[in-house]
Short mmCIF file of C-alpha atoms in Angstrom, two decimals:
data_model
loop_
_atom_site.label_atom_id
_atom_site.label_comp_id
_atom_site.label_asym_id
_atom_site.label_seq_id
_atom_site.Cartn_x
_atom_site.Cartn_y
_atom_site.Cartn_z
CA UNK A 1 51.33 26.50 -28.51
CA UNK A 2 48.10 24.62 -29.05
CA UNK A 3 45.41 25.72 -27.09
CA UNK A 4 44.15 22.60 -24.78
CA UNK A 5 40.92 20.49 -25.82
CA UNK A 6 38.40 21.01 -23.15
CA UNK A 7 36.09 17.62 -22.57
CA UNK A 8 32.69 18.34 -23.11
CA UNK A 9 30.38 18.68 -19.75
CA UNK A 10 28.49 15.23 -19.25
CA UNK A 11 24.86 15.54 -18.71
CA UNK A 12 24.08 14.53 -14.88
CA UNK A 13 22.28 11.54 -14.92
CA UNK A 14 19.97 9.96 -11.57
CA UNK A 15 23.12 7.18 -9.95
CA UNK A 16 21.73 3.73 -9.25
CA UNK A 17 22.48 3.41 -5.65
CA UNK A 18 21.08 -0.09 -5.28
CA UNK A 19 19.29 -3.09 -6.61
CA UNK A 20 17.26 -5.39 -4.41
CA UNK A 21 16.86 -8.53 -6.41
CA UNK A 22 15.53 -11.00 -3.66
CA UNK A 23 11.84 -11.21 -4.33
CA UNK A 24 9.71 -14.30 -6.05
CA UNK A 25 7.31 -12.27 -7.50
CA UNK A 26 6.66 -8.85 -9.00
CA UNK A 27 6.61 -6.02 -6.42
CA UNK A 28 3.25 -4.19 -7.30
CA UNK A 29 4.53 -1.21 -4.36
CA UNK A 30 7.51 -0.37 -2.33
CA UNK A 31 8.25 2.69 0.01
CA UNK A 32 11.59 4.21 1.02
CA UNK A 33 11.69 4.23 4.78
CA UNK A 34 12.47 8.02 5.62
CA UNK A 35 15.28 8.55 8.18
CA UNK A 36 16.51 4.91 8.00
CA UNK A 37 18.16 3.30 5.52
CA UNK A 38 15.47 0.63 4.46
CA UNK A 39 12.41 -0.23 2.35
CA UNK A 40 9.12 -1.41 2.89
CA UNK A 41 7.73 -3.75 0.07
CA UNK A 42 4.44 -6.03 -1.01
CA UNK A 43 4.49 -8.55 -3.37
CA UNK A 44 2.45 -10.82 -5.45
CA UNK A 45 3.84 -13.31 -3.57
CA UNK A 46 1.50 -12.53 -0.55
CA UNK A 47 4.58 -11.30 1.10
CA UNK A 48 5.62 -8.09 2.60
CA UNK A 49 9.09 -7.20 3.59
CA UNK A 50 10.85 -4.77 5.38
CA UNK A 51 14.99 -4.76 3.23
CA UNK A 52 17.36 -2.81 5.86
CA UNK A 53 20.89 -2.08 4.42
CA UNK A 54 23.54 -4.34 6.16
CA UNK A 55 26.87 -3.58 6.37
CA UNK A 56 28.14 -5.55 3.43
CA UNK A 57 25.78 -2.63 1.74
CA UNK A 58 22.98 -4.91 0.31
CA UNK A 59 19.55 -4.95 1.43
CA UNK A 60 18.55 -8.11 3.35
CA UNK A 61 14.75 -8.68 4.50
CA UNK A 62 14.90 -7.75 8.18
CA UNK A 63 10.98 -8.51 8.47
CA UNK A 64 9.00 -11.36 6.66
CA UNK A 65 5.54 -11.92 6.51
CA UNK A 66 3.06 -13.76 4.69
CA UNK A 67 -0.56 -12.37 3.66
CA UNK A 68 -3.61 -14.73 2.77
CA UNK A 69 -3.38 -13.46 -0.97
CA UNK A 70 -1.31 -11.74 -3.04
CA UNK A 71 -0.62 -7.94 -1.84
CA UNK A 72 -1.73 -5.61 -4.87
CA UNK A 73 -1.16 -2.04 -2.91
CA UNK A 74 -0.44 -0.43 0.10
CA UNK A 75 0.00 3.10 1.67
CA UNK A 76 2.79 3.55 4.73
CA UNK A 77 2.29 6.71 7.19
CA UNK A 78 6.34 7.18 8.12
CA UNK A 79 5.13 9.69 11.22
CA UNK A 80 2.62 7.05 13.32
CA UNK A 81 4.51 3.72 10.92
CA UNK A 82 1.15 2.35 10.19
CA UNK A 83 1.23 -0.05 7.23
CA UNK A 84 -2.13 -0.29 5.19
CA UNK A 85 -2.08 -3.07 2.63
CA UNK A 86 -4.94 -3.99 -0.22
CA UNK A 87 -5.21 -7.83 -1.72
CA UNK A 88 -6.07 -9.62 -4.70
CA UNK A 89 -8.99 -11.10 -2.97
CA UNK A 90 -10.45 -7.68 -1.54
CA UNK A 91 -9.37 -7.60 1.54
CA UNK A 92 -7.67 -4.35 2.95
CA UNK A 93 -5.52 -5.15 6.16
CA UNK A 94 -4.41 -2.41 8.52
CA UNK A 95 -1.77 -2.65 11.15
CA UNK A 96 -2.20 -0.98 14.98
CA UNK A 97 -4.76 -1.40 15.39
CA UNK A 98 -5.19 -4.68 13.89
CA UNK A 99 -8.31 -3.95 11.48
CA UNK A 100 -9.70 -5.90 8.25
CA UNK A 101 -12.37 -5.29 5.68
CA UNK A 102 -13.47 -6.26 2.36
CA UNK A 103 -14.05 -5.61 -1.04
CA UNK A 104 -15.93 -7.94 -3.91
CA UNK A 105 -12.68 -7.71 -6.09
CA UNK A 106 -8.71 -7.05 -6.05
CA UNK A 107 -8.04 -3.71 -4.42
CA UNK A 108 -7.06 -1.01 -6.62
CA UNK A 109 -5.41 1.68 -4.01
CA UNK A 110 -5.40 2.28 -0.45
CA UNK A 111 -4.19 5.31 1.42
CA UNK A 112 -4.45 6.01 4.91
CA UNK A 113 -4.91 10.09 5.94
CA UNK A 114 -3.22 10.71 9.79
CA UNK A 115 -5.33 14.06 9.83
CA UNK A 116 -8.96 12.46 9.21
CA UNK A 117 -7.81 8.95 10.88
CA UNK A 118 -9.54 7.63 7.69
CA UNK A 119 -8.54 4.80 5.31
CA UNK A 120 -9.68 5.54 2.05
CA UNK A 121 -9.68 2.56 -0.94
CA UNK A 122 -10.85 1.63 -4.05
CA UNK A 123 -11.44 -2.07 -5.61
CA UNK A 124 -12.22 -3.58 -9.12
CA UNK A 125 -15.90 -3.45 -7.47
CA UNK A 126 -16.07 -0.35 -8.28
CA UNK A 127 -16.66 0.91 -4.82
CA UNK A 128 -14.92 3.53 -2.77
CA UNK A 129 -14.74 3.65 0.80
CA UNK A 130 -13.25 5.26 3.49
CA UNK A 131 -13.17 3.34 7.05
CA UNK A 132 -12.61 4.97 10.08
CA UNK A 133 -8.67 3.44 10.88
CA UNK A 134 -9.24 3.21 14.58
CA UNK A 135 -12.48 1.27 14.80
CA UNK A 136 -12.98 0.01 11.36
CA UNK A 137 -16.11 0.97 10.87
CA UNK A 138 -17.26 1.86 7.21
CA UNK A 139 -18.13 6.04 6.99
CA UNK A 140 -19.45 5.97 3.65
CA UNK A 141 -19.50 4.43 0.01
CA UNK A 142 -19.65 6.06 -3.52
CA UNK A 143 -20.09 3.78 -6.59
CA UNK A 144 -17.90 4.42 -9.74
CA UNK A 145 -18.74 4.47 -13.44
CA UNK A 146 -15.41 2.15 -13.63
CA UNK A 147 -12.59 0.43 -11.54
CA UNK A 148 -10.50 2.87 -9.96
CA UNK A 149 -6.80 2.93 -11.01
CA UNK A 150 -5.69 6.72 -9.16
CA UNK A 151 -7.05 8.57 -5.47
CA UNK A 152 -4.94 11.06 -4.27
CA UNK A 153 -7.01 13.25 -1.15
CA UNK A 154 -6.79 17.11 -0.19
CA UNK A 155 -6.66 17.53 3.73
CA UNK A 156 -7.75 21.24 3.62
CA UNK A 157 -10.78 20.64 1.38
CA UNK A 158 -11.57 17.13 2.24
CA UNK A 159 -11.52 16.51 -1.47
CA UNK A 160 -10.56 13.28 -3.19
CA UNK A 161 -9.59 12.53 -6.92
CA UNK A 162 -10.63 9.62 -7.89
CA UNK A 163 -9.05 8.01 -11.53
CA UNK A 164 -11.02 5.26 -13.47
CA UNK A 165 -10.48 2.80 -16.24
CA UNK A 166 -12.78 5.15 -18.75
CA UNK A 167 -10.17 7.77 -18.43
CA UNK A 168 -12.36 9.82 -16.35
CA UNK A 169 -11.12 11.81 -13.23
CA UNK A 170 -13.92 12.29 -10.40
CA UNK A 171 -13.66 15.03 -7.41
CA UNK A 172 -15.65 14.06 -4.23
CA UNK A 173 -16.40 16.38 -0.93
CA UNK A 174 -16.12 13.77 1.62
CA UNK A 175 -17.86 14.16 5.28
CA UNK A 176 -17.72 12.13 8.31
CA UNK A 177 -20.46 9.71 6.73
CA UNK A 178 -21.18 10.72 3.55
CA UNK A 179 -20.05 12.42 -0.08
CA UNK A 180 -21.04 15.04 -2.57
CA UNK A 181 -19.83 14.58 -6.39
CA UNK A 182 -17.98 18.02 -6.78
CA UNK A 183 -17.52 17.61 -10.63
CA UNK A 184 -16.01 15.56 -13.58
CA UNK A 185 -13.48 15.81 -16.30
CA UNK A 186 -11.85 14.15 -18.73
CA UNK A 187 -9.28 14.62 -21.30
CA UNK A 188 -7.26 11.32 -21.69
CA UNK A 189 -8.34 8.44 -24.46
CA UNK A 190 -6.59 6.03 -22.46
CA UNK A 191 -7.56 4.76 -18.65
CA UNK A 192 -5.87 6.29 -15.57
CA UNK A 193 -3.05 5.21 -14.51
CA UNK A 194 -1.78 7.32 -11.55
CA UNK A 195 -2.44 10.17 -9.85
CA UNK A 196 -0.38 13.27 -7.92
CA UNK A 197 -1.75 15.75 -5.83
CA UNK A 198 0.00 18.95 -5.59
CA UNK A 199 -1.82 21.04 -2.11
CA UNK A 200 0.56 23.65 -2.58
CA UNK A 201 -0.02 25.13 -6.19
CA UNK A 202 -3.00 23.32 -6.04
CA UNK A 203 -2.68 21.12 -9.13
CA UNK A 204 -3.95 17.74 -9.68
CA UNK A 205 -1.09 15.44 -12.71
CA UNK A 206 -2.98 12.22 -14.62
CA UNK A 207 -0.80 10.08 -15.92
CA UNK A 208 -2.83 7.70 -18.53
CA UNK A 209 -1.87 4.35 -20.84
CA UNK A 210 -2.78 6.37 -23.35
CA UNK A 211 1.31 7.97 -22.68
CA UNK A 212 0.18 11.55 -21.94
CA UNK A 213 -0.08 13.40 -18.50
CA UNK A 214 -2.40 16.21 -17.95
CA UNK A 215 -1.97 19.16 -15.61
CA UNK A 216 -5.71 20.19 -13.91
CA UNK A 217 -5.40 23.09 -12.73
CA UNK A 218 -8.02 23.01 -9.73
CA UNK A 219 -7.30 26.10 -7.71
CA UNK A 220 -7.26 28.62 -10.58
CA UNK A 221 -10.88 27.75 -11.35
CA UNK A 222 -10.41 28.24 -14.95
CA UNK A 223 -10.59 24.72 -16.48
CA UNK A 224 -6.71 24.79 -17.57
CA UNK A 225 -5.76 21.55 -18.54
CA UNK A 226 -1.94 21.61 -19.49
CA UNK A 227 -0.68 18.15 -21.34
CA UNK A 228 2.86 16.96 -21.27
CA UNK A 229 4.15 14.28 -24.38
CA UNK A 230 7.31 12.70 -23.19
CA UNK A 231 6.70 9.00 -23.11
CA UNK A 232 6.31 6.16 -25.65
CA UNK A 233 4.02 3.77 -23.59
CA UNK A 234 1.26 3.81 -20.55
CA UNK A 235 2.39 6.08 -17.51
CA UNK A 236 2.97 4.00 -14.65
CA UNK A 237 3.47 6.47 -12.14
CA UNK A 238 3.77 9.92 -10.74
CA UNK A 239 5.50 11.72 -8.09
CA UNK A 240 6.19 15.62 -7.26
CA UNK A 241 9.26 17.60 -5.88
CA UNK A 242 6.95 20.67 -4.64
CA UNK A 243 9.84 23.01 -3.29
CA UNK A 244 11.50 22.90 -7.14
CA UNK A 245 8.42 22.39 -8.77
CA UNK A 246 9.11 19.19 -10.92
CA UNK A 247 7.07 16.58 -12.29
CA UNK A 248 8.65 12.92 -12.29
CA UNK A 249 6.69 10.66 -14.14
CA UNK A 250 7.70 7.06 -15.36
CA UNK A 251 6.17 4.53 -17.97
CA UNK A 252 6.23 0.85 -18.78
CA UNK A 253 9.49 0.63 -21.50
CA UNK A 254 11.39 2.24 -18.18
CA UNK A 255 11.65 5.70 -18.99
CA UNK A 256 12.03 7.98 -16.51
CA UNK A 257 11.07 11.39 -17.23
CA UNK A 258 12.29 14.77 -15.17
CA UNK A 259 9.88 17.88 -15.67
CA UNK A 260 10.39 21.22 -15.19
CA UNK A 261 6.62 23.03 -14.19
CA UNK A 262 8.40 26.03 -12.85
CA UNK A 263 7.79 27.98 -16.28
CA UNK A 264 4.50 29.65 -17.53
CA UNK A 265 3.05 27.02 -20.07
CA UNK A 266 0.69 26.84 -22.65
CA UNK A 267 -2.21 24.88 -23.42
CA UNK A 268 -2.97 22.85 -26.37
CA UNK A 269 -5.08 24.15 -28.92
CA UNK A 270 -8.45 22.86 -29.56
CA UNK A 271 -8.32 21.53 -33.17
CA UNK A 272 -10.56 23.46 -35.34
CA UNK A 273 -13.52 21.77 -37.84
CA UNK A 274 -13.16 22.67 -41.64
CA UNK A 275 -13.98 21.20 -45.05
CA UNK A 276 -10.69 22.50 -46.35
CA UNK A 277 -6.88 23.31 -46.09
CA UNK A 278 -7.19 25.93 -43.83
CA UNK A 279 -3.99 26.95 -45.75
CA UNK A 280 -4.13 26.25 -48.96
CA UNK A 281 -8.34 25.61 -49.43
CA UNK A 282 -7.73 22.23 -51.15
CA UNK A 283 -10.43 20.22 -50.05
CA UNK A 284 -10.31 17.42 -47.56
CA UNK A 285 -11.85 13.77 -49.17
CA UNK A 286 -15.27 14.35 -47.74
CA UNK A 287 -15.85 17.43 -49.49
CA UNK A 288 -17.55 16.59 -52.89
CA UNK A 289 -18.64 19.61 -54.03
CA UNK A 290 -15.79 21.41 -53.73
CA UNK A 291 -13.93 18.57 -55.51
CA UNK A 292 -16.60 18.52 -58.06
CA UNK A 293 -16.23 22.35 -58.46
CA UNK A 294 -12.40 22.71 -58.62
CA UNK A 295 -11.72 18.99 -60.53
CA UNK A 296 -8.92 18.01 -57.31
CA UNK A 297 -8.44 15.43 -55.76
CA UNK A 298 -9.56 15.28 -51.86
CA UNK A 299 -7.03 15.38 -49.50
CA UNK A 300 -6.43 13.62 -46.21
CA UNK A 301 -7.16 16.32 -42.67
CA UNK A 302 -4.22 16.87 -40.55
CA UNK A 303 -4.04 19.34 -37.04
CA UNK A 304 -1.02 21.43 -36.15
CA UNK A 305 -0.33 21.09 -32.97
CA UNK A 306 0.39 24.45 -32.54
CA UNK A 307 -2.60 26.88 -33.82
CA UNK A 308 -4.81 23.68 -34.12
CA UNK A 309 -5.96 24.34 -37.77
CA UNK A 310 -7.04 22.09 -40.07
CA UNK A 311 -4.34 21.74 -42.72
CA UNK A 312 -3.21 18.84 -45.75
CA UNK A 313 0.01 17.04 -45.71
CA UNK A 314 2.00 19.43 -47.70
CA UNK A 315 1.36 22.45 -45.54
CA UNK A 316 1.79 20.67 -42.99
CA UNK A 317 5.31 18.44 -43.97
CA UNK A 318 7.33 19.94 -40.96
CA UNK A 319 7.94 18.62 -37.34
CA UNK A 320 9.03 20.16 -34.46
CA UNK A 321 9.18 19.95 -30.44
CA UNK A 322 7.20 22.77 -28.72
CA UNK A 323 8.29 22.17 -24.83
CA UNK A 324 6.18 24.83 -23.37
CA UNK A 325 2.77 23.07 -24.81
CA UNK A 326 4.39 19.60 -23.50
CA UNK A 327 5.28 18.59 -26.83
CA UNK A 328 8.92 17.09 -25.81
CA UNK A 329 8.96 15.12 -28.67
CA UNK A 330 8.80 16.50 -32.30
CA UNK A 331 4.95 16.39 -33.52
CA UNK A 332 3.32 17.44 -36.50
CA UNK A 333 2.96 21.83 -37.01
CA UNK A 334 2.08 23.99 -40.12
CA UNK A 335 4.67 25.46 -42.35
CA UNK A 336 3.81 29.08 -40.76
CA UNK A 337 3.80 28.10 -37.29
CA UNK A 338 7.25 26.25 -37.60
CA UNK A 339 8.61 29.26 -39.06
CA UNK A 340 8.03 31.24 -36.08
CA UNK A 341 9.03 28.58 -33.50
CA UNK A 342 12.97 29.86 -32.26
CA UNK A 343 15.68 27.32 -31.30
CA UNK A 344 14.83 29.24 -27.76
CA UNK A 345 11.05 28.06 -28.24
CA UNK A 346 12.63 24.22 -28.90
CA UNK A 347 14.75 24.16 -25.28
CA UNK A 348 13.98 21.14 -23.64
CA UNK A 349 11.59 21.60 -20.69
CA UNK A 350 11.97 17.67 -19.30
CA UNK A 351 15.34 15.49 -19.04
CA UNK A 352 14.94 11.67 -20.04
CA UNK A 353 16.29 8.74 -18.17
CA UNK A 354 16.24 5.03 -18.83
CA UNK A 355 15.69 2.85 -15.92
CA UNK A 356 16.49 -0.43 -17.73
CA UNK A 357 13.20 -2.23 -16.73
CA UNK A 358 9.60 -2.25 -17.16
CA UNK A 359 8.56 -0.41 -14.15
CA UNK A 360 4.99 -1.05 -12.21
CA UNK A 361 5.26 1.38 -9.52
CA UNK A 362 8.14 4.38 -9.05
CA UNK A 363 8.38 6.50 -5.12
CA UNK A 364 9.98 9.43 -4.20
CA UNK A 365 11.41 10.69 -1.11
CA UNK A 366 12.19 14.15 -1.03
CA UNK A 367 14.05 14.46 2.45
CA UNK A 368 16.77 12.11 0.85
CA UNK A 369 16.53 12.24 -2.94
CA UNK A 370 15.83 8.78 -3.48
CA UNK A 371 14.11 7.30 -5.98
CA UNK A 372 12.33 3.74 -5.94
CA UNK A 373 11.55 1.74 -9.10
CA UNK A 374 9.65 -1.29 -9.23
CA UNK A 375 9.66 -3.37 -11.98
CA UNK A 376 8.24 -6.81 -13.93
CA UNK A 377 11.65 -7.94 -13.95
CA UNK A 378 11.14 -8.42 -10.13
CA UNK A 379 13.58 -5.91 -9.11
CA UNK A 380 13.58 -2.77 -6.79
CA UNK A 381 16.27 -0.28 -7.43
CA UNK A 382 16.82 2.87 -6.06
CA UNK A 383 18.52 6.08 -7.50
CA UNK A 384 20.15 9.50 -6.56
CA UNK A 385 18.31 11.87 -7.98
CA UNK A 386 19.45 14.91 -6.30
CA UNK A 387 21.44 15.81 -9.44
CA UNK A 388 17.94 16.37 -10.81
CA UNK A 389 16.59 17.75 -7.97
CA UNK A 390 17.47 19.49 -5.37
CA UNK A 391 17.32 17.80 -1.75
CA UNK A 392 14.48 19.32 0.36
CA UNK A 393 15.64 19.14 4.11
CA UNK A 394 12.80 19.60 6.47
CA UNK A 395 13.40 22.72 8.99
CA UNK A 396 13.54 21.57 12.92
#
């Protein structure tokens, strides 16, 4: 008797739950409304909306209003429903109380912090603020080298990590009425394009156009930087699942990306300065003595991204992924360090998702498992990702 074919098991993919295709313009940022079934969005359009699921199970705009200019950001407390909302022409508007001030150019982010009763934002001035959000009264001012394009804050420290266009990532001590630079770093060649703040583990994520995300870690006080290479264009966006420890990240062409930071990794080797094959000794072009000496021809410098030594194109002819240094996709390594990388060593550390549009801004809600995609294609859909992640319930 033949034995019976078992199918193979189907990777478990996020399920689009819903689309919500009623808007005129791009959505630059939506919100999932925890504990109801409904989302919160502002638009280009100068509108913002409130979509509640009806019965026929689409989302209709239960709420309608129009802003002066076109809405460019906005933060949304769920626990006091406070909406905070930036515009093209610098304004920042904040609801109960009714408040309003301004920048000198579109505003970049704005998030409101319950604890501090601050509102914190950022414009293509270059000037951050923070306002107190009961009065409206400006507590202080710090001038960037750049636009800002990322600000996530720390409660506990009172720290906030500020993201520019020059790819540079700024930590501030803010007080009541004024601000001490803490440090700087930087390690992307692109701008910033979103930040995520991570109070437990203390680690700050910086997502960049130039497609890489780096891992800062700020509470070990060592300077580890951990970089993860999993997406073809500019990373739009950033959110973390802090009870599994996963990274979601999306870009531009739609990918979605899952990762898994629950393992130990490893960071990226600084590449190493030589004249020569540091395999072989053939020298690199630039070397003319050498060439002179031995009569060969110079050859073109190449890095493995493994060991980070300076190697020529033959020794260095092999590709492979290396998960644990955030190489997801295969990259360029030396013939001896892709002899000792195992088919264990190659396991994929991050799962890969198409969303099927260009997205601008991506949210997560962890006490649902919901995921919110924005895109140019003037869409909003939302996704099931609890067969990525496991669903974090809040204890009562």
């Amino acid at each position: 008797m033949a034995a019976e074919i078992q199918p193979k098991p189907q990777a478990r993919t996020p399920v689009l739950l819903n689309k919500i295709e009623a808007s005129q313009d791009v959505v630059n940022t939506a919100v999932i409304i925890p504990k109801e079934d409904g989302v919160i969005s502002v638009s280009e359009d100068r509108t913002i909306r409130i979509w509640l699921k009806r019965d026929s199970g689409q989302y209709w705009p239960s709420v309608f209003h129009t802003m002066p200019a076109s809405c460019s950001c906005m933060s949304f407390n769920p626990e006091t429903r406070r909406l905070s909302v930036g515009m093209e022409n610098g304004t920042v508007s904040v609801s109960d109380p009714c408040l309003r001030y301004t920048h000198q150019g579109k505003v970049t982010v704005v998030l409101f912090v319950l604890e501090m009763e601050w509102v914190l934002s950022t414009g293509q001035d270059k000037n951050f603020t923070w306002h107190c959000s009961e009065s409206g009264t400006q507590l202080g001012l710090y001038r960037t080298t750049a636009w800002v394009s990322g600000l996530q804050f720390d409660v506990e420290t009172r720290h906030a990590f500020v993201g520019d266009f020059s790819g540079q990532v700024t930590i501030l001590k803010l007080e009541q009425d004024s601000c001490s630079l803490v440090t700087t770093f930087k390690g992307h060649t692109g701008n910033v394009t979103a930040l995520c703040w991570d109070p437990v583990q203390r680690v700050l994520f910086s997502g960049s156009s130039d497609h890489s995300i780096i891992m800062w870690d700020i509470g070990g006080r060592k300077g580890t930087a951990i970089e993860l290479q999993g997406h073809n264009e500019k990373v739009q966006g950033l959110c973390y699942a802090p009870h599994t420890r996963q990274l979601i990240s999306c870009s531009a062409d739609g990918a979605i990306v899952v990762w898994n930071m629950d393992v130990t990794r490893q960071e990226t080797p600084e590449w190493l300065d030589s004249d020569s094959c540091q395999k072989c000794e053939q020298p690199f072009f630039w070397n003319f003595k050498q060439m002179w000496d031995s009569k060969k021809i110079g050859l073109r410098q190449h890095h493995c991204r493994k060991c980070g030594q300076a190697v020529c194109g033959k020794c260095s002819a092999k590709r492979s992924t290396i998960p644990l240094m955030g190489f997801e996709f295969e990259v360029r390594v030396c013939d001896s360090c892709h002899a000792s990388i195992t088919d264990e060593d190659r396991a994929p550390m991050a799962t890969f998702h198409d969303s099927k549009h260009s997205i601008v801004y991506m949210h997560y809600e962890p006490t649902t498992g919901w995921l919110l995609t924005s895109g140019t294609d003037k869409v909003v859909k939302l996704w099931d990702m609890r067969s990525k992640i496991e669903l974090h319930l809040p204890v009562r």
